[in-house]
C-alpha atoms as a printed R data frame, in Angstrom:
    type eleno elety resid chain resno       x      y       z
1   ATOM     1    CA   UNK     A     1   0.000  0.000   0.000
2   ATOM     2    CA   UNK     A     2   0.954  3.608  -0.534
3   ATOM     3    CA   UNK     A     3   0.023  6.484   1.757
4   ATOM     4    CA   UNK     A     4   0.026 10.102   0.638
5   ATOM     5    CA   UNK     A     5  -0.309 13.067   3.004
6   ATOM     6    CA   UNK     A     6  -0.692 16.599   1.679
7   ATOM     7    CA   UNK     A     7   0.023 19.848   3.492
8   ATOM     8    CA   UNK     A     8   0.604 23.519   2.777
9   ATOM     9    CA   UNK     A     9  -2.855 24.667   1.798
10  ATOM    10    CA   UNK     A    10  -4.367 27.865   3.140
11  ATOM    11    CA   UNK     A    11  -6.086 31.126   2.356
12  ATOM    12    CA   UNK     A    12  -4.335 33.811   0.318
13  ATOM    13    CA   UNK     A    13  -5.252 36.865  -1.671
14  ATOM    14    CA   UNK     A    14  -5.151 36.998  -5.422
15  ATOM    15    CA   UNK     A    15  -1.547 37.252  -6.599
16  ATOM    16    CA   UNK     A    16  -0.231 35.392  -3.583
17  ATOM    17    CA   UNK     A    17   1.774 32.178  -3.393
18  ATOM    18    CA   UNK     A    18   1.574 28.811  -1.680
19  ATOM    19    CA   UNK     A    19   3.705 25.702  -1.669
20  ATOM    20    CA   UNK     A    20   1.991 22.360  -1.328
21  ATOM    21    CA   UNK     A    21   3.806 19.243  -0.155
22  ATOM    22    CA   UNK     A    22   2.887 15.580  -0.366
23  ATOM    23    CA   UNK     A    23   4.804 13.035   1.678
24  ATOM    24    CA   UNK     A    24   4.631  9.476   0.405
25  ATOM    25    CA   UNK     A    25   5.184  6.307   2.413
26  ATOM    26    CA   UNK     A    26   4.720  2.608   1.962
27  ATOM    27    CA   UNK     A    27   5.524  0.680  -1.206
28  ATOM    28    CA   UNK     A    28   6.526  3.662  -3.323
29  ATOM    29    CA   UNK     A    29   9.725  4.601  -5.065
30  ATOM    30    CA   UNK     A    30  11.083  6.962  -7.707
31  ATOM    31    CA   UNK     A    31   9.526  4.892 -10.503
32  ATOM    32    CA   UNK     A    32   6.059  6.182  -9.683
33  ATOM    33    CA   UNK     A    33   4.294  8.868 -11.698
34  ATOM    34    CA   UNK     A    34   2.942 11.520  -9.329
35  ATOM    35    CA   UNK     A    35   0.491 14.318  -9.850
36  ATOM    36    CA   UNK     A    36  -1.592 17.080  -8.350
37  ATOM    37    CA   UNK     A    37  -5.318 17.354  -8.928
38  ATOM    38    CA   UNK     A    38  -7.863 19.857  -7.681
39  ATOM    39    CA   UNK     A    39 -11.585 19.937  -7.223
40  ATOM    40    CA   UNK     A    40 -13.739 23.011  -6.770
41  ATOM    41    CA   UNK     A    41 -17.235 22.794  -5.287
42  ATOM    42    CA   UNK     A    42 -19.687 21.498  -7.867
43  ATOM    43    CA   UNK     A    43 -16.951 20.696 -10.373
44  ATOM    44    CA   UNK     A    44 -15.136 17.579 -11.449
45  ATOM    45    CA   UNK     A    45 -11.647 16.780 -10.265
46  ATOM    46    CA   UNK     A    46  -9.100 18.090 -12.752
47  ATOM    47    CA   UNK     A    47  -5.441 17.441 -13.353
48  ATOM    48    CA   UNK     A    48  -3.169 20.347 -12.441
49  ATOM    49    CA   UNK     A    49   0.333 18.960 -12.974
50  ATOM    50    CA   UNK     A    50   2.223 15.680 -13.039
51  ATOM    51    CA   UNK     A    51   5.801 14.478 -12.952
52  ATOM    52    CA   UNK     A    52   6.962 11.198 -14.395
53  ATOM    53    CA   UNK     A    53   9.641  8.885 -13.049
54  ATOM    54    CA   UNK     A    54  12.125 10.375 -15.542
55  ATOM    55    CA   UNK     A    55  11.427 13.886 -14.282
56  ATOM    56    CA   UNK     A    56   9.365 15.034 -17.243
57  ATOM    57    CA   UNK     A    57   6.493 17.322 -16.312
58  ATOM    58    CA   UNK     A    58   3.055 18.212 -17.612
59  ATOM    59    CA   UNK     A    59   0.767 21.102 -16.701
60  ATOM    60    CA   UNK     A    60  -2.793 22.154 -17.295
61  ATOM    61    CA   UNK     A    61  -2.951 25.171 -19.599
62  ATOM    62    CA   UNK     A    62  -4.601 27.201 -16.851
63  ATOM    63    CA   UNK     A    63  -1.545 26.961 -14.569
64  ATOM    64    CA   UNK     A    64   1.367 27.007 -17.021
65  ATOM    65    CA   UNK     A    65   3.894 29.666 -16.099
66  ATOM    66    CA   UNK     A    66   2.456 30.017 -12.575
67  ATOM    67    CA   UNK     A    67   2.762 26.541 -11.001
68  ATOM    68    CA   UNK     A    68   5.819 24.308 -10.746
69  ATOM    69    CA   UNK     A    69   5.767 20.635  -9.823
70  ATOM    70    CA   UNK     A    70   8.877 18.972  -8.407
71  ATOM    71    CA   UNK     A    71   9.856 16.035  -6.264
72  ATOM    72    CA   UNK     A    72  12.584 15.042  -3.856
73  ATOM    73    CA   UNK     A    73  13.112 11.301  -4.265
74  ATOM    74    CA   UNK     A    74  15.324 11.085  -1.190
75  ATOM    75    CA   UNK     A    75  12.535 12.533   0.966
76  ATOM    76    CA   UNK     A    76   9.683 10.818  -0.899
77  ATOM    77    CA   UNK     A    77   8.073 14.226  -1.188
78  ATOM    78    CA   UNK     A    78   6.180 15.863  -4.025
79  ATOM    79    CA   UNK     A    79   5.811 19.647  -4.224
80  ATOM    80    CA   UNK     A    80   3.617 22.138  -6.022
81  ATOM    81    CA   UNK     A    81   4.850 25.722  -6.026
82  ATOM    82    CA   UNK     A    82   1.928 28.014  -6.841
83  ATOM    83    CA   UNK     A    83   2.537 31.648  -7.721
84  ATOM    84    CA   UNK     A    84   0.277 34.474  -8.899
85  ATOM    85    CA   UNK     A    85  -2.725 32.630  -7.529
86  ATOM    86    CA   UNK     A    86  -6.167 33.493  -8.854
87  ATOM    87    CA   UNK     A    87  -9.637 32.991  -7.342
88  ATOM    88    CA   UNK     A    88 -10.280 30.263  -9.927
89  ATOM    89    CA   UNK     A    89  -7.427 28.258  -8.367
90  ATOM    90    CA   UNK     A    90  -9.586 27.738  -5.278
91  ATOM    91    CA   UNK     A    91 -10.327 24.120  -4.458
92  ATOM    92    CA   UNK     A    92  -9.245 21.000  -2.653
93  ATOM    93    CA   UNK     A    93  -5.845 19.889  -3.924
94  ATOM    94    CA   UNK     A    94  -5.038 16.193  -4.005
95  ATOM    95    CA   UNK     A    95  -1.786 14.350  -4.437
96  ATOM    96    CA   UNK     A    96  -1.903 11.176  -6.542
97  ATOM    97    CA   UNK     A    97   0.530  8.415  -7.434
98  ATOM    98    CA   UNK     A    98   0.681  5.535  -9.866
99  ATOM    99    CA   UNK     A    99   3.348  2.888 -10.549
100 ATOM   100    CA   UNK     A   100   3.697  3.218 -14.318
101 ATOM   101    CA   UNK     A   101   6.589  3.853 -16.702
102 ATOM   102    CA   UNK     A   102   7.373  7.378 -17.814
103 ATOM   103    CA   UNK     A   103   5.329  8.573 -20.759
104 ATOM   104    CA   UNK     A   104   2.514  6.108 -20.226
105 ATOM   105    CA   UNK     A   105  -1.078  6.990 -19.423
106 ATOM   106    CA   UNK     A   106  -3.012 10.243 -19.512
107 ATOM   107    CA   UNK     A   107  -1.445 12.313 -16.742
108 ATOM   108    CA   UNK     A   108  -4.511 14.560 -16.456
109 ATOM   109    CA   UNK     A   109  -6.983 11.717 -15.909
110 ATOM   110    CA   UNK     A   110  -7.824 10.835 -12.315
111 ATOM   111    CA   UNK     A   111  -8.624  7.282 -13.416
112 ATOM   112    CA   UNK     A   112  -4.946  6.724 -14.221
113 ATOM   113    CA   UNK     A   113  -3.876  6.964 -10.574
114 ATOM   114    CA   UNK     A   114  -4.214  4.231  -7.981
115 ATOM   115    CA   UNK     A   115  -3.288  6.122  -4.837
116 ATOM   116    CA   UNK     A   116  -4.668  9.355  -3.412
117 ATOM   117    CA   UNK     A   117  -4.164 11.629  -0.456
118 ATOM   118    CA   UNK     A   118  -6.925 13.218   1.602
119 ATOM   119    CA   UNK     A   119  -6.412 16.674   0.139
120 ATOM   120    CA   UNK     A   120  -5.481 20.145   1.332
121 ATOM   121    CA   UNK     A   121  -7.709 23.184   0.848
122 ATOM   122    CA   UNK     A   122  -6.562 26.212  -1.123
123 ATOM   123    CA   UNK     A   123  -8.688 29.349  -1.052
124 ATOM   124    CA   UNK     A   124  -7.829 32.431  -3.092
125 ATOM   125    CA   UNK     A   125  -9.776 35.609  -2.494
126 ATOM   126    CA   UNK     A   126 -10.004 38.531  -4.895
C-alpha cells in the first residue's frame, strides 16, 4: 500500500503564493508517476500537474507559467509551487501516485492513478 499526506494549503489573496507538499510512504519509489489534482465545489476533479519517473512534467494550460511541480526522491516528497494565484485556483488539492513507466497513461486523468491523499484546501480571495 501507498500512503500520501498533503500539506501547505491555506487562504491567500489573489496574486499570492503557496507551496503544497505531499509526503509518500509505503511501497513507493522513484519509478512512480505523481500528480496534483484539484476539485472546486460542484466541479469535477481536474489534473493540475504531473511528474513522471524520468522527471518530465506536464501542466494544465490554466496553470502554465504560474505553477511548478517537483519532487525530492530522497525525501519521498512531491511539491507544487503556486505563484500568482487566482480565485479560480480555489479548491481541494489532491496528491496522486501511480506505478507506471514514464510517458505512459493520460497524466490529467484521475482514473490513471491508484493512490490518493486526503487533500489540502486552497482558497484564493479577490
